[in-house]
Each structure stands twice: as C-alpha cells, then as structure tokens.
XYZ file of C-alpha atoms in Angstrom:
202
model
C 7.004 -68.108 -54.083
C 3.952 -66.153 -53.671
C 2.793 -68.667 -50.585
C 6.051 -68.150 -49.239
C 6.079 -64.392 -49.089
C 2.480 -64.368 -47.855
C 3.826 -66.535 -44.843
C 6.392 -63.845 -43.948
C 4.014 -61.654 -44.332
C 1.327 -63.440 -41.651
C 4.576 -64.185 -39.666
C 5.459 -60.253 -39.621
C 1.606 -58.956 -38.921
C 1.767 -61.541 -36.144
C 4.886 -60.383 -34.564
C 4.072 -56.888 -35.195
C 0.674 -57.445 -33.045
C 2.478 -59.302 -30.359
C 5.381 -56.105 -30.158
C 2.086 -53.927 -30.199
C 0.177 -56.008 -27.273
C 3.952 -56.566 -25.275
C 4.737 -52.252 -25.785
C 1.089 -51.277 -24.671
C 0.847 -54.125 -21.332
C 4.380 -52.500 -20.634
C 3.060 -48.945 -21.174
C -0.065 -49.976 -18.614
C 2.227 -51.640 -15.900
C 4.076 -48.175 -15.873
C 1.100 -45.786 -15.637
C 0.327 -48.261 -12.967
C 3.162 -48.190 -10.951
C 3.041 -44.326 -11.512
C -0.662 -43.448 -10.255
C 0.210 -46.922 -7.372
C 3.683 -44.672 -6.191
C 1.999 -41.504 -6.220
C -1.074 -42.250 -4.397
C 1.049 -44.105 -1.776
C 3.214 -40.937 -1.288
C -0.446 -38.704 -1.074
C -1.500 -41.194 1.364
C 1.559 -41.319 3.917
C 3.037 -37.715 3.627
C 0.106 -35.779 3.004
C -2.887 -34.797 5.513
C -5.996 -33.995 3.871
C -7.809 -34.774 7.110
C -7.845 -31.674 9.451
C -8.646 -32.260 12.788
C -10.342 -29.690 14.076
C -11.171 -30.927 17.342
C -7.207 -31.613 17.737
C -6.368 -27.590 16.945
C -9.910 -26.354 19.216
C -7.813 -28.512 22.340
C -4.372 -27.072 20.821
C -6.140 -23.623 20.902
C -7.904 -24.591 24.364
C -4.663 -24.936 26.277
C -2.772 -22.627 24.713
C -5.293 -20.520 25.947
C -5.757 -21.254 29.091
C -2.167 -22.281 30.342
C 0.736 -19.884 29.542
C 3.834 -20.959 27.546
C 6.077 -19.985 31.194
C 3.458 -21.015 33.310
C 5.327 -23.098 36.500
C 5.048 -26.888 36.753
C 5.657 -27.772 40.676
C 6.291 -31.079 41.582
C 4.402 -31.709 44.899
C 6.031 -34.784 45.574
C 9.451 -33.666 46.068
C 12.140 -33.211 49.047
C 12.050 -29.028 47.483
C 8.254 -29.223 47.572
C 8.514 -30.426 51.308
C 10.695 -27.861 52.013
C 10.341 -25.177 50.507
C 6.810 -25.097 51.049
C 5.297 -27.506 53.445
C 7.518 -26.849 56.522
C 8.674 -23.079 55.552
C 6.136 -20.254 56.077
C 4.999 -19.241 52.753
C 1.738 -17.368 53.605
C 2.603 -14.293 51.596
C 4.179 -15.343 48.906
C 5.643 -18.598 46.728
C 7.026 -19.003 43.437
C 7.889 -15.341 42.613
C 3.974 -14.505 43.560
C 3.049 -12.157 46.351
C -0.042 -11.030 47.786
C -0.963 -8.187 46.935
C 0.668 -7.722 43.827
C -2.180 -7.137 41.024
C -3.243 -9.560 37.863
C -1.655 -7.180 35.779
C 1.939 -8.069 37.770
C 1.109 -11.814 37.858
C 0.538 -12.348 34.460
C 3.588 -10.708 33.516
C 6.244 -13.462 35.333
C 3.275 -16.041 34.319
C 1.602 -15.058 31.377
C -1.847 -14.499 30.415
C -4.591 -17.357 31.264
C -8.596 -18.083 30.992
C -8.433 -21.179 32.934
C -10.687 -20.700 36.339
C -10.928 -23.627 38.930
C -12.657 -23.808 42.200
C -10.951 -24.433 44.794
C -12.723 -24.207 48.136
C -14.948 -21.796 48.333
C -13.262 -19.473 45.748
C -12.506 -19.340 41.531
C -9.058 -19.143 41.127
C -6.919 -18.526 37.941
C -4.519 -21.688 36.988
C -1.037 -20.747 35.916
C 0.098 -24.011 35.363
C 0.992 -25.568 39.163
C 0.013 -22.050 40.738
C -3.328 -20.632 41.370
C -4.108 -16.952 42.059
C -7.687 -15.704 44.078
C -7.843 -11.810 43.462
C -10.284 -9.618 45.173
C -12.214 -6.884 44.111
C -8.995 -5.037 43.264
C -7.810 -7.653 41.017
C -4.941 -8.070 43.738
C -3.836 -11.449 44.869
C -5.599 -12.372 48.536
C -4.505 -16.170 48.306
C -1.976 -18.362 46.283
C -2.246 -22.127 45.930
C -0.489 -24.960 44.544
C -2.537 -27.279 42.287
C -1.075 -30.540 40.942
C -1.976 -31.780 37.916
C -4.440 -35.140 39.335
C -3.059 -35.728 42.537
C -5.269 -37.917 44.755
C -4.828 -37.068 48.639
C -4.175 -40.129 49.504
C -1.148 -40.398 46.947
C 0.089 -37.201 48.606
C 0.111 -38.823 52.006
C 1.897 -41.648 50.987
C 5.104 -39.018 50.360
C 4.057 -36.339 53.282
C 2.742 -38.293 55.669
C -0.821 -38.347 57.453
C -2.092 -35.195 58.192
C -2.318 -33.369 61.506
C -6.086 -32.741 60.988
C -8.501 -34.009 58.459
C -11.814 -32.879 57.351
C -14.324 -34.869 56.087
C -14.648 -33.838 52.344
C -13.182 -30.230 52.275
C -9.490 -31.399 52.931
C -6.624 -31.893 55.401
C -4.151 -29.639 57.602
C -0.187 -30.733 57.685
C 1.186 -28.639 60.969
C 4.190 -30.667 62.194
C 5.074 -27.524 64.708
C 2.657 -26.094 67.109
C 4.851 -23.443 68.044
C 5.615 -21.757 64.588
C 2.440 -19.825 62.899
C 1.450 -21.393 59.974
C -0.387 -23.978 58.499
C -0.668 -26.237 55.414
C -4.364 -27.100 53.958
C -4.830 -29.578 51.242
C -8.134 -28.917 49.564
C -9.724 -31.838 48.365
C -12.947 -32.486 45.938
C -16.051 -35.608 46.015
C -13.275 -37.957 44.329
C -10.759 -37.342 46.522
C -8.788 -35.313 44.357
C -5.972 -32.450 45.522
C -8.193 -28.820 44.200
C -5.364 -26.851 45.880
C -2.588 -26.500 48.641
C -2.653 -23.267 50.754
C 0.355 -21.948 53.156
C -2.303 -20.463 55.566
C -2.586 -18.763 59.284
C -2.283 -22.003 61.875
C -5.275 -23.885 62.645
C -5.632 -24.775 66.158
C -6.263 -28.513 66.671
C-alpha cells in the first residue's frame, strides 16, 4: 500500500514538473512572439534614422526655388508660339522689364538660386530667370529648362538661323519683324538660357 501511494506520488511530482516545464516553454514562446511582433512593428513603421542630408536638399530647394515658381515647357506648340515666333523682348510670363525684385518675387516668390547664363548671374524662378541691374530692376528675362541639351531642342524647333560656336544659337525665321531668339548654351552642350532679344543681323 505504501509502494503504491509512493508511485502516485512519483507519478504526480512527474506530471507536476512536466505541467511546470510545458506552462514556462509556453510562457517563453509568448514573450517571444511579443518582443519578435514589436520589434518588427519598430522596424517597419518607425524611423530612427534621420537623414539629414535628405532635409539639407529638402531645405536646399525649398530655398532656392519658390513654391509658385513657373515650370515652362520648351518643347511645346505654346512655347513655339508664344515665345519663339511672338516678340517677347519686354516681357514673358507676367515679368516685365523694368519692374523691380521686390515686384518679381511677389508673382514668383522669394529665391537664392543664381545661374550664369552668358555673361550675366541671373536669379532662377523655376523655368524663368531674372538679370537686375544696379537698381535691382529687371534688364533681361530668360527661359531656362530644366537639362535641355541644344541639340534636343532642335530636334522640336528646328536648326537655327545662326549658330555660334560654344556661346549658343539664334532662331529668326522672319527678317522683316525685329526680334530675335538666342539659345545660350554651356561646354556640354547644355540650354543655360533662352532670350527674346533685339534681331541679330545674319
């Protein structure tokens, strides 16, 4: 009787140990999947890595193109005309010479960004470019497409009337009117600027 009862007994402390070890794998496997889920969550819906040079370019642009600043498509049928064959010496895009920065930066905004383009620095509102004078008033406006080679732009406009060797080329399909087109060009070949200017004599 007493062998009997100390078998239940052993039978008892060894189910009691395998509950124990079963209850205390199961508690593990959950605190597992717990700290597994939550550092999967961290890991795909939160950012601890700021990139700074990411907000420095946010920050760049922001400052140096305006919000409203135009975006001109030079390869367009408006482009062509409303530009290329139309006198637009003294004005384009809402933008008259002789109106001051001040003016300017109130249709476009506010910008830092300062290209050359010829022979001058002139302040990038998005597709349009200002040159002011001592005054701050505008003395020339240009159109500058965003990485436009020239010869990309001929393929839609045509050849030019004249060409220069690295400063650029002159569209003037009529003699008889008074104006001019000049593409201004850089080293690679790239578009710095398009002026409506006083007619070039071949």
């Amino acid at each position: 009787m007493v062998n009997f009862q100390q078998n239940n007994n052993v039978k008892k402390y060894k189910w009691n140990i395998i509950v124990i070890i079963i209850i205390i794998l199961v508690f593990l496997a959950l605190v597992f999947t717990l700290f597994f889920g939550t550092y999967s969550f961290i890991k795909n819906n939160v950012n601890f890595n700021i990139d700074h040079s990411h907000s420095t370019k946010n920050k760049e642009q922001s400052d140096s193109e305006p919000k409203n600043a135009p975006k001109i498509n030079v390869l367009s049928s408006e482009f062509s005309n409303d530009f290329m064959h139309i006198d637009k010496r003294n004005g384009y895009y809402g933008i008259s010479k002789g109106m001051t920065k001040k003016e300017v930066e109130k249709k476009l905004g506010h910008t830092k960004h300062i290209i050359p383009i010829a022979s001058v620095k002139a302040h990038k509102y998005g597709s349009i470019a200002t040159y002011y004078n001592n005054d701050d008033k505008v003395e020339r406006i240009f159109v500058v497409p965003h990485n436009m080679s020239i010869h990309k732009f001929e393929s839609y406009h045509g050849q030019a009337t004249i060409s220069y060797n690295q400063s650029g080329k002159v569209y003037d399909g009529n003699p008889n009117n008074s104006f001019s087109v000049k593409v201004f060009t850089n080293k690679d070949d790239k578009i710095t600027g398009i002026e409506n200017v006083d007619q070039i004599a071949r």
